[in-house]
XYZ file of N, CA and C in Angstrom:
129
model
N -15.811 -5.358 -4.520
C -16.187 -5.735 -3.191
C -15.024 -5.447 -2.255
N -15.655 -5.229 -1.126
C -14.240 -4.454 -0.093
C -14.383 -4.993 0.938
N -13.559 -6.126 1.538
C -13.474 -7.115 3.029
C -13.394 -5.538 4.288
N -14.184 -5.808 4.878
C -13.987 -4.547 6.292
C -13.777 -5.478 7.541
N -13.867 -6.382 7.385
C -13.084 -7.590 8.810
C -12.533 -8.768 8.026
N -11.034 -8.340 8.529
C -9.887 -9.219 7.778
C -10.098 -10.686 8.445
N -10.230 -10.660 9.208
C -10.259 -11.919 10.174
C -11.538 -13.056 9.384
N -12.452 -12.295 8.689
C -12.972 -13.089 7.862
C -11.919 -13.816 6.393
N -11.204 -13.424 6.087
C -10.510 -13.641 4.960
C -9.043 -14.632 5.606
N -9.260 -16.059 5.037
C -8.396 -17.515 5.602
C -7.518 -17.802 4.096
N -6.247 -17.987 4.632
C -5.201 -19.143 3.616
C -5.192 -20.396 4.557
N -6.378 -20.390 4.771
C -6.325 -22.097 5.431
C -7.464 -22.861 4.775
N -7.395 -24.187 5.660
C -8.531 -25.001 5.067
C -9.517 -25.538 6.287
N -10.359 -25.553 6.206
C -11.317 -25.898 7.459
C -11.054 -27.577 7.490
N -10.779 -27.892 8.609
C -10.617 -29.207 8.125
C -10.481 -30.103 9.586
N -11.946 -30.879 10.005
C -12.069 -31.881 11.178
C -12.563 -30.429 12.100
N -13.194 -29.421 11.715
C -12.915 -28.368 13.041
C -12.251 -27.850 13.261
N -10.686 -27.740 12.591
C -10.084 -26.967 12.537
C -9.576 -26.515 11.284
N -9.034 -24.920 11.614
C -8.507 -24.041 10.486
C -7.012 -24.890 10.776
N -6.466 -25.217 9.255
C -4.903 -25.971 9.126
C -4.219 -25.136 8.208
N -3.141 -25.642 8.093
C -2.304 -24.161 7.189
C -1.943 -25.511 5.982
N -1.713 -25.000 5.164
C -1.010 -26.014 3.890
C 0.215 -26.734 4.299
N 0.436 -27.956 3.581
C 1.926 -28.333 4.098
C 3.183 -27.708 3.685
N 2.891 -27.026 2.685
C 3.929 -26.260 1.877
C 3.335 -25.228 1.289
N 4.801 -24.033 0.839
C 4.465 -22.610 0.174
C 3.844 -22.620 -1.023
N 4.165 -23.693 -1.386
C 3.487 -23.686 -3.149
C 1.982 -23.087 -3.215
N 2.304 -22.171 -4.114
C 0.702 -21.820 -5.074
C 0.242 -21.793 -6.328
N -0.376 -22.381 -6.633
C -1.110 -22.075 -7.971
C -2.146 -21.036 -8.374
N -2.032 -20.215 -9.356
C -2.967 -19.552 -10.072
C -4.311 -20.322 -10.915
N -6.064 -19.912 -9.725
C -6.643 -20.424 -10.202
C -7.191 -19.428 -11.894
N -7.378 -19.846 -13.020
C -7.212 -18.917 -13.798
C -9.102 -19.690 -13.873
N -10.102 -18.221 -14.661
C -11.450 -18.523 -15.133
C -11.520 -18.693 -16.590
N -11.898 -20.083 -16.775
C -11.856 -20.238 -18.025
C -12.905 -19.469 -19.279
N -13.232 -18.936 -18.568
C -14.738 -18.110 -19.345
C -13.327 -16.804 -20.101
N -12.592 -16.574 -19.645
C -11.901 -15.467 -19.769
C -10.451 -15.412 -19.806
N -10.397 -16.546 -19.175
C -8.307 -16.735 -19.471
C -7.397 -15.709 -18.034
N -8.476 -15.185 -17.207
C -8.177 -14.266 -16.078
C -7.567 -14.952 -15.013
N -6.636 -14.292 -13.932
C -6.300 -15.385 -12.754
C -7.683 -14.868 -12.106
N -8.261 -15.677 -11.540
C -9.448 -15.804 -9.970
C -9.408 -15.702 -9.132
N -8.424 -16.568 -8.811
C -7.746 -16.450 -7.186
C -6.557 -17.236 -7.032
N -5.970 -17.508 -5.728
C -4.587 -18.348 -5.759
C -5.270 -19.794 -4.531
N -4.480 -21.005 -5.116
C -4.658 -21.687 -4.217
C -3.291 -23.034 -4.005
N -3.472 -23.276 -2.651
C -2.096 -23.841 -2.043
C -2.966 -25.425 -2.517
C-alpha cells in the first residue's frame, strides 16, 4: 500500500479534538504475534 497524501499519515494522538504529540521520544516496537514481525512503532 502506498500513502499519496502525507498529511494523512499522524505520530500523534487525537485527543479532546485535538491532534497532541507524545510527552516523550520513547518508542516501542509493536511486534504481530501471528508472526514474531515488527507492525508498527508506537510512543
Amino acid at each position: 500500500m502506498q500513502l499519496n497524501d502525507l498529511t494523512l499519515f499522524r505520530q500523534q494522538a487525537f485527543i479532546n479534538g485535538e491532534w497532541r504529540d507524545a510527552l516523550s521520544s520513547d518508542v516501542i516496537t509493536v511486534t504481530n504475534p501471528a508472526n514474531g514481525r515488527g507492525a508498527g512503532l508506537s510512543t
